PDB file of C-alpha atoms in Angstrom:
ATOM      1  CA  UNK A  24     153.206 168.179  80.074  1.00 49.00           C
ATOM      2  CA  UNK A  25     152.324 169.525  76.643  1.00 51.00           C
ATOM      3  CA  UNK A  26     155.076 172.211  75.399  1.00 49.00           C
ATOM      4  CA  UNK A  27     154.871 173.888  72.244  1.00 49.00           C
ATOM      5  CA  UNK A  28     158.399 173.952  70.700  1.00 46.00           C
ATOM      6  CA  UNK A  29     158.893 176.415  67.639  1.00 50.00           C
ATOM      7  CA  UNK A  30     155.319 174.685  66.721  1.00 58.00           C
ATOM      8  CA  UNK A  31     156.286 171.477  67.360  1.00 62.00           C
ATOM      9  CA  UNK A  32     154.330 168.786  69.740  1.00 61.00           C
ATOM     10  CA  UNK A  33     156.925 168.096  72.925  1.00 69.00           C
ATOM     11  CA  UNK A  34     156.275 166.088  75.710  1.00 74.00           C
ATOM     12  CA  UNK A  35     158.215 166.370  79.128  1.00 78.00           C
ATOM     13  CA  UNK A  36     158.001 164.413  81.823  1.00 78.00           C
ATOM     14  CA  UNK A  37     159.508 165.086  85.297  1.00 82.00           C
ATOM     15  CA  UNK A  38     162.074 162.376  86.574  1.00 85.00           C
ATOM     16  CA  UNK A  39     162.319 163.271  90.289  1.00 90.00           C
ATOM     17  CA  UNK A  40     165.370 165.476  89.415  1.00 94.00           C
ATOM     18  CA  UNK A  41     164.952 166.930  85.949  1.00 93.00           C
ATOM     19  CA  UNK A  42     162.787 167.163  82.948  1.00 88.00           C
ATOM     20  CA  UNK A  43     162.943 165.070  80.290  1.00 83.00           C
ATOM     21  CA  UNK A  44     162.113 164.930  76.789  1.00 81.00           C
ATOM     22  CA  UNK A  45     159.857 162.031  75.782  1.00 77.00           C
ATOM     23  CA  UNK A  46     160.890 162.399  71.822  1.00 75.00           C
ATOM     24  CA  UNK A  47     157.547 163.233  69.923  1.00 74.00           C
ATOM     25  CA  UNK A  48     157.960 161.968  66.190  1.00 67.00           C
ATOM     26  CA  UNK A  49     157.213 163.295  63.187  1.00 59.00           C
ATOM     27  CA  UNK A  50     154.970 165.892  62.170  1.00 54.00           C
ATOM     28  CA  UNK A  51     152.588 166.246  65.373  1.00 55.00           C
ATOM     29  CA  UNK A  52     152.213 170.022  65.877  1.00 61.00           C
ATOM     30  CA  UNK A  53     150.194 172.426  68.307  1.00 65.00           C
ATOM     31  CA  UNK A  54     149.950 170.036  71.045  1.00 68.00           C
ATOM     32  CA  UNK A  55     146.643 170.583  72.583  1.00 73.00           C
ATOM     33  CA  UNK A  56     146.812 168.017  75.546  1.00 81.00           C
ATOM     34  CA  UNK A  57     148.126 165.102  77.241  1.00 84.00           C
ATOM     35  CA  UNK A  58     146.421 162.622  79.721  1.00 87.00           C
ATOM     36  CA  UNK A  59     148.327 158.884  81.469  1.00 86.00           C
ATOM     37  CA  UNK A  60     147.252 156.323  83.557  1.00 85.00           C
ATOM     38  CA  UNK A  61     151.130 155.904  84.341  1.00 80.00           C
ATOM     39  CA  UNK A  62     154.366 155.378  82.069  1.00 75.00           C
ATOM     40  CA  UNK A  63     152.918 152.238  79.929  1.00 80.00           C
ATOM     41  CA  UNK A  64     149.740 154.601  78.905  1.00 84.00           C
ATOM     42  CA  UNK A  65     150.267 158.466  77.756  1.00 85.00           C
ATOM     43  CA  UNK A  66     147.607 159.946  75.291  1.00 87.00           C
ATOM     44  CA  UNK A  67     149.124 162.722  73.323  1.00 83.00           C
ATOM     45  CA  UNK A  68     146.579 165.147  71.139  1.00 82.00           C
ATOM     46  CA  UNK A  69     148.191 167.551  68.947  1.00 74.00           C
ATOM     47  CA  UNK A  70     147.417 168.700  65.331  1.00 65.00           C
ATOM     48  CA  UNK A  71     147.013 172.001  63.108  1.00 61.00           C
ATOM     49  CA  UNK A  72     143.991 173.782  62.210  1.00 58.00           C
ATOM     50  CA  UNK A  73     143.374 171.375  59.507  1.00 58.00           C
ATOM     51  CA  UNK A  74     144.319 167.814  60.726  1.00 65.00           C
ATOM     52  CA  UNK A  75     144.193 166.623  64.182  1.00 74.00           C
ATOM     53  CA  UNK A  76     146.569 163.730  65.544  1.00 79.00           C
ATOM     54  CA  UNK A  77     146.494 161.260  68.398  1.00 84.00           C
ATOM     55  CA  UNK A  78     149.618 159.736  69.603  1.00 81.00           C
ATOM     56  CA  UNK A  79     150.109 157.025  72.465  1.00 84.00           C
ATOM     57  CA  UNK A  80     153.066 155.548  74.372  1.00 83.00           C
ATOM     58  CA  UNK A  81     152.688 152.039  75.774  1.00 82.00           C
ATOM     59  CA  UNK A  82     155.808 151.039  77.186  1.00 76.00           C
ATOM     60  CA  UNK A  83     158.112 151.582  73.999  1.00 78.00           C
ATOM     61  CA  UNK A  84     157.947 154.611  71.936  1.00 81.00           C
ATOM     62  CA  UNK A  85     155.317 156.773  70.512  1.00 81.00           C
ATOM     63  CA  UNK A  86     152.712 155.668  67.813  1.00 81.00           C
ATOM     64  CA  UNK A  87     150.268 157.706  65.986  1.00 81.00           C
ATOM     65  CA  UNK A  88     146.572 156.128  66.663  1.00 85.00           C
ATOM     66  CA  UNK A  89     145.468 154.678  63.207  1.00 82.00           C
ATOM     67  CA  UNK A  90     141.602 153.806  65.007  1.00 84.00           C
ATOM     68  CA  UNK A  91     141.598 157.648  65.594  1.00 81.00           C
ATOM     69  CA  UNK A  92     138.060 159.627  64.569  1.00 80.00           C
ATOM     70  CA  UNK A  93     138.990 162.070  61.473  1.00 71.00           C
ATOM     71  CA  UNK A  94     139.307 165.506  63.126  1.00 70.00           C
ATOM     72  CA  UNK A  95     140.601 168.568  61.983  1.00 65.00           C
ATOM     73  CA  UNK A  96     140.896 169.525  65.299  1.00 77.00           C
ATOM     74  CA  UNK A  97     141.238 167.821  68.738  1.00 82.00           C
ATOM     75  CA  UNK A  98     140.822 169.996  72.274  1.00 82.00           C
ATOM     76  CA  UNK A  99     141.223 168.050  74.619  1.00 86.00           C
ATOM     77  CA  UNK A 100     141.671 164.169  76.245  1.00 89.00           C
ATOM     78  CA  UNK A 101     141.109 163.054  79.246  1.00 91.00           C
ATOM     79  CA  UNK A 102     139.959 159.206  80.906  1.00 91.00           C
ATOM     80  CA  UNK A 103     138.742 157.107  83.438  1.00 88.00           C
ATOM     81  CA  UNK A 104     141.202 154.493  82.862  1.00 90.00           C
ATOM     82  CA  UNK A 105     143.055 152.503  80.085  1.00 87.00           C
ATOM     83  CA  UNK A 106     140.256 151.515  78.327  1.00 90.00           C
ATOM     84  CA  UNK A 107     137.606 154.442  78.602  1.00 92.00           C
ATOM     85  CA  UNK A 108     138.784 157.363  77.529  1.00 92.00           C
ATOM     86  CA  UNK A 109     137.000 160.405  75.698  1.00 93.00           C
ATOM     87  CA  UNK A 110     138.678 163.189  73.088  1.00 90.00           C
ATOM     88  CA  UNK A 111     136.604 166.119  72.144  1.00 88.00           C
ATOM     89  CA  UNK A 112     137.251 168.339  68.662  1.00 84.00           C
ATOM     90  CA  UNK A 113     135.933 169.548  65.790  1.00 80.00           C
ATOM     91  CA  UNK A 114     134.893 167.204  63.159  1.00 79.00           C
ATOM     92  CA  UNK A 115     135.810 167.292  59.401  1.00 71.00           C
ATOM     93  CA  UNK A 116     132.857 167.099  57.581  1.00 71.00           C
ATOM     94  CA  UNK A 117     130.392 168.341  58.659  1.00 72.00           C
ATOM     95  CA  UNK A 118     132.266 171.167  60.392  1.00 73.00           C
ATOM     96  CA  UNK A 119     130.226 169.888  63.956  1.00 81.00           C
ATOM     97  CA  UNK A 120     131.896 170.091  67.586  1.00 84.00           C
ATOM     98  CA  UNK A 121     131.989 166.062  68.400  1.00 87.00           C
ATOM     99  CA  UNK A 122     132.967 163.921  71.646  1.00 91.00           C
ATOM    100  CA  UNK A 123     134.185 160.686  70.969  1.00 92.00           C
ATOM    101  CA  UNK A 124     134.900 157.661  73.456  1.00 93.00           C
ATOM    102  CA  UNK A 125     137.895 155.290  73.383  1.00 91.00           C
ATOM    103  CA  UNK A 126     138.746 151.848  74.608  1.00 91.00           C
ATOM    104  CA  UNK A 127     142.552 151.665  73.785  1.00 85.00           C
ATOM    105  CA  UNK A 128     141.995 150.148  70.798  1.00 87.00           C
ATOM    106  CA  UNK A 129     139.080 151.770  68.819  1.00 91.00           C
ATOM    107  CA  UNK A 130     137.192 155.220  68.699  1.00 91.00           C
ATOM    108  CA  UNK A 131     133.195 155.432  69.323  1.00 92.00           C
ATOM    109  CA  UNK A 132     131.393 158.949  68.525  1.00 91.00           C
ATOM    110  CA  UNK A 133     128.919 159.782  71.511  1.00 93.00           C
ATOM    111  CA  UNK A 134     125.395 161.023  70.640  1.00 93.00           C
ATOM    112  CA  UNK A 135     125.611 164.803  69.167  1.00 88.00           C
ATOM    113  CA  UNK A 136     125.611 167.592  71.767  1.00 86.00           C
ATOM    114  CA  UNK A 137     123.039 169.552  72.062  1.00 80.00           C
ATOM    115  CA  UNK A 138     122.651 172.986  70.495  1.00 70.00           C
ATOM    116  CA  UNK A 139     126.544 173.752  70.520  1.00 62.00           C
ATOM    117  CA  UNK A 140     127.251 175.334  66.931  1.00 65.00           C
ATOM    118  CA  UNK A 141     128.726 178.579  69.317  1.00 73.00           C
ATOM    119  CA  UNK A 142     130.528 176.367  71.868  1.00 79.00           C
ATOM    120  CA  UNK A 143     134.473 176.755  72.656  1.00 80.00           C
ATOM    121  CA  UNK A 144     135.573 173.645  74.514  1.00 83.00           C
ATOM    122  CA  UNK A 145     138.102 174.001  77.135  1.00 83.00           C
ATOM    123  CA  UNK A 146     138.236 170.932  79.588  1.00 87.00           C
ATOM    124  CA  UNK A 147     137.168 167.552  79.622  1.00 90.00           C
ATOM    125  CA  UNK A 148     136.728 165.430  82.833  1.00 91.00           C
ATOM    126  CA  UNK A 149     135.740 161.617  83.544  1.00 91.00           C
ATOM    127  CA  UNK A 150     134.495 160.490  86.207  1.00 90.00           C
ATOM    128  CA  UNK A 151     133.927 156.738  85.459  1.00 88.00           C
ATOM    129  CA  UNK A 152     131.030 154.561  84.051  1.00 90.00           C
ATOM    130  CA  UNK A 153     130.712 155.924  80.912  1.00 89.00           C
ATOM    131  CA  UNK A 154     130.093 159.915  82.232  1.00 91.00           C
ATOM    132  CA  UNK A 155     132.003 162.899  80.658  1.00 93.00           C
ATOM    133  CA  UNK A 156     131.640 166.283  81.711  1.00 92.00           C
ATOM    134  CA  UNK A 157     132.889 168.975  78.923  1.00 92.00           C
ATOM    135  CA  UNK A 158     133.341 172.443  80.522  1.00 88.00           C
ATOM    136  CA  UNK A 159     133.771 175.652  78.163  1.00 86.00           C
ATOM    137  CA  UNK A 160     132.404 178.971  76.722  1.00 83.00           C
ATOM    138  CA  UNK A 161     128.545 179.506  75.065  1.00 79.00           C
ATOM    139  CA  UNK A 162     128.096 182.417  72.631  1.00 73.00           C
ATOM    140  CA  UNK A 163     124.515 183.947  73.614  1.00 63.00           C
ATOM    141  CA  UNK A 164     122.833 183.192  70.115  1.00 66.00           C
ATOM    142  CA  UNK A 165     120.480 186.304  70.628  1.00 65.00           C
ATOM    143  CA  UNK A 166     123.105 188.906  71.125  1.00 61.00           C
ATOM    144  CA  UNK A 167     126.426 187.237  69.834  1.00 60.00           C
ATOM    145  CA  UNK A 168     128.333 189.108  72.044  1.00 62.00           C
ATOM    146  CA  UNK A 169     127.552 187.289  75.608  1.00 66.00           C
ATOM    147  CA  UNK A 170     129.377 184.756  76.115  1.00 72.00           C
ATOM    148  CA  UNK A 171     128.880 182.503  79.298  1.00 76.00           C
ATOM    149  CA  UNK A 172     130.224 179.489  80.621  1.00 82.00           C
ATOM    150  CA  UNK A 173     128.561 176.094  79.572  1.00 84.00           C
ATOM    151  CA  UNK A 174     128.711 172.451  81.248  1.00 88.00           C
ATOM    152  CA  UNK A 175     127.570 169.413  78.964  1.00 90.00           C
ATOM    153  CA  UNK A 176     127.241 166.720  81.205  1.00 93.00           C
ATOM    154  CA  UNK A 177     126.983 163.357  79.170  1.00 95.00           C
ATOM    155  CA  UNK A 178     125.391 160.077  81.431  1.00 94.00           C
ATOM    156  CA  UNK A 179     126.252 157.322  79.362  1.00 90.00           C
ATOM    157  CA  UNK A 180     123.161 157.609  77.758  1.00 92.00           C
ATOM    158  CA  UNK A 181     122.408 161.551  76.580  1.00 93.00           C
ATOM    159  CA  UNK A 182     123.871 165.132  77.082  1.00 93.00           C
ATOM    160  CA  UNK A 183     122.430 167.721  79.302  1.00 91.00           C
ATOM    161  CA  UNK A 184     123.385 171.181  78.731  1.00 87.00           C
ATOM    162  CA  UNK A 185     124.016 173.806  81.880  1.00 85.00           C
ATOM    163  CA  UNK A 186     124.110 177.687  81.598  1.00 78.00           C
ATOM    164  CA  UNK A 187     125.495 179.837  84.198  1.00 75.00           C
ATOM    165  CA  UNK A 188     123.335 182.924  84.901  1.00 70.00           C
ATOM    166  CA  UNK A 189     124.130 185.341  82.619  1.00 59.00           C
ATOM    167  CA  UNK A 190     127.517 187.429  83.693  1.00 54.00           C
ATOM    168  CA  UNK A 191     128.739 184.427  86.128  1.00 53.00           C
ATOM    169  CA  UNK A 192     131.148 182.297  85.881  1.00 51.00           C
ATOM    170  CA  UNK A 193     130.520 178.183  86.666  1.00 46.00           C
ATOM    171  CA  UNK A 194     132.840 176.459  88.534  1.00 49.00           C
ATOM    172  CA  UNK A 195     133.646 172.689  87.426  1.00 44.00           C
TER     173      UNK A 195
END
């Protein structure tokens, strides 16, 4: 579980009996999210506004992912398994909303979403064979003040953007 500590990135994890501390190093702050497969395999993404950070734990302590895409902000992370995982956030140049996929050992960026300069990202979910579904808010570009939720469904090949009806919420 993700905790923010006085702005630091903490991790706990329950025992059975208690909660412990699983000893984040360094500078890692505003933890934004944490996905496993089990003990040997705990994602960790966590950052400021200006530089995002991946961590991972397999088996022996924490290491900061050198393969990781340059960010200045990661969302979220979530995975199929070990070796396909996906981490959404904000680029650094250009300032572009990106998804990226993972293997456990290197970073690929999927294709660009489509029309999402006035997205807010709040959940990402895979279901397996190369399919990620990103859930979050869409600023009405006409009016700027309507916001409604937005589903990008990716199928291993392109995106496909879903609207709920104006004033309704989508559930995912």
């Amino acid at each position: 579980v993700p905790v923010r500590n006085g702005g630091k990135a903490t991790v706990v994890r329950w025992n059975g009996t208690s909660w412990i501390d699983e000893g984040i190093p360094g500078p890692p702050q505003g933890a934004a999210a944490v996905w496993c497969t089990g003990d040997d395999n705990v994602w960790l993404a966590a950052g400021t506004s200006t530089l995002g950070t991946l961590l991972y734990k397999k088996g022996g302590g924490w290491t900061i992912d050198s393969t990781q895409p340059t960010t200045s902000v990661i969302s979220d992370i979530t995975g199929h398994s070990a070796t396909e995982m996906f981490i959404v956030g904000r680029k650094s140049t250009p300032d572009v909303l990106a998804v990226w996929k993972g293997t456990g050992s290197s970073w690929t960026e999927l294709p660009a979403l489509p029309s999402s300069d006035w997205f807010t990202p709040i959940q990402l979910y895979a279901p397996g064979d190369g399919k990620v579904v990103l859930g979050g808010y869409d600023i009405d570009e006409s009016s700027f003040l309507d916001k409604q939720l937005a589903l990008y469904i990716y199928n291993s090949t392109t995106w496909t953007k879903l609207l709920s009806p104006a004033g309704e919420d989508l559930v995912y």
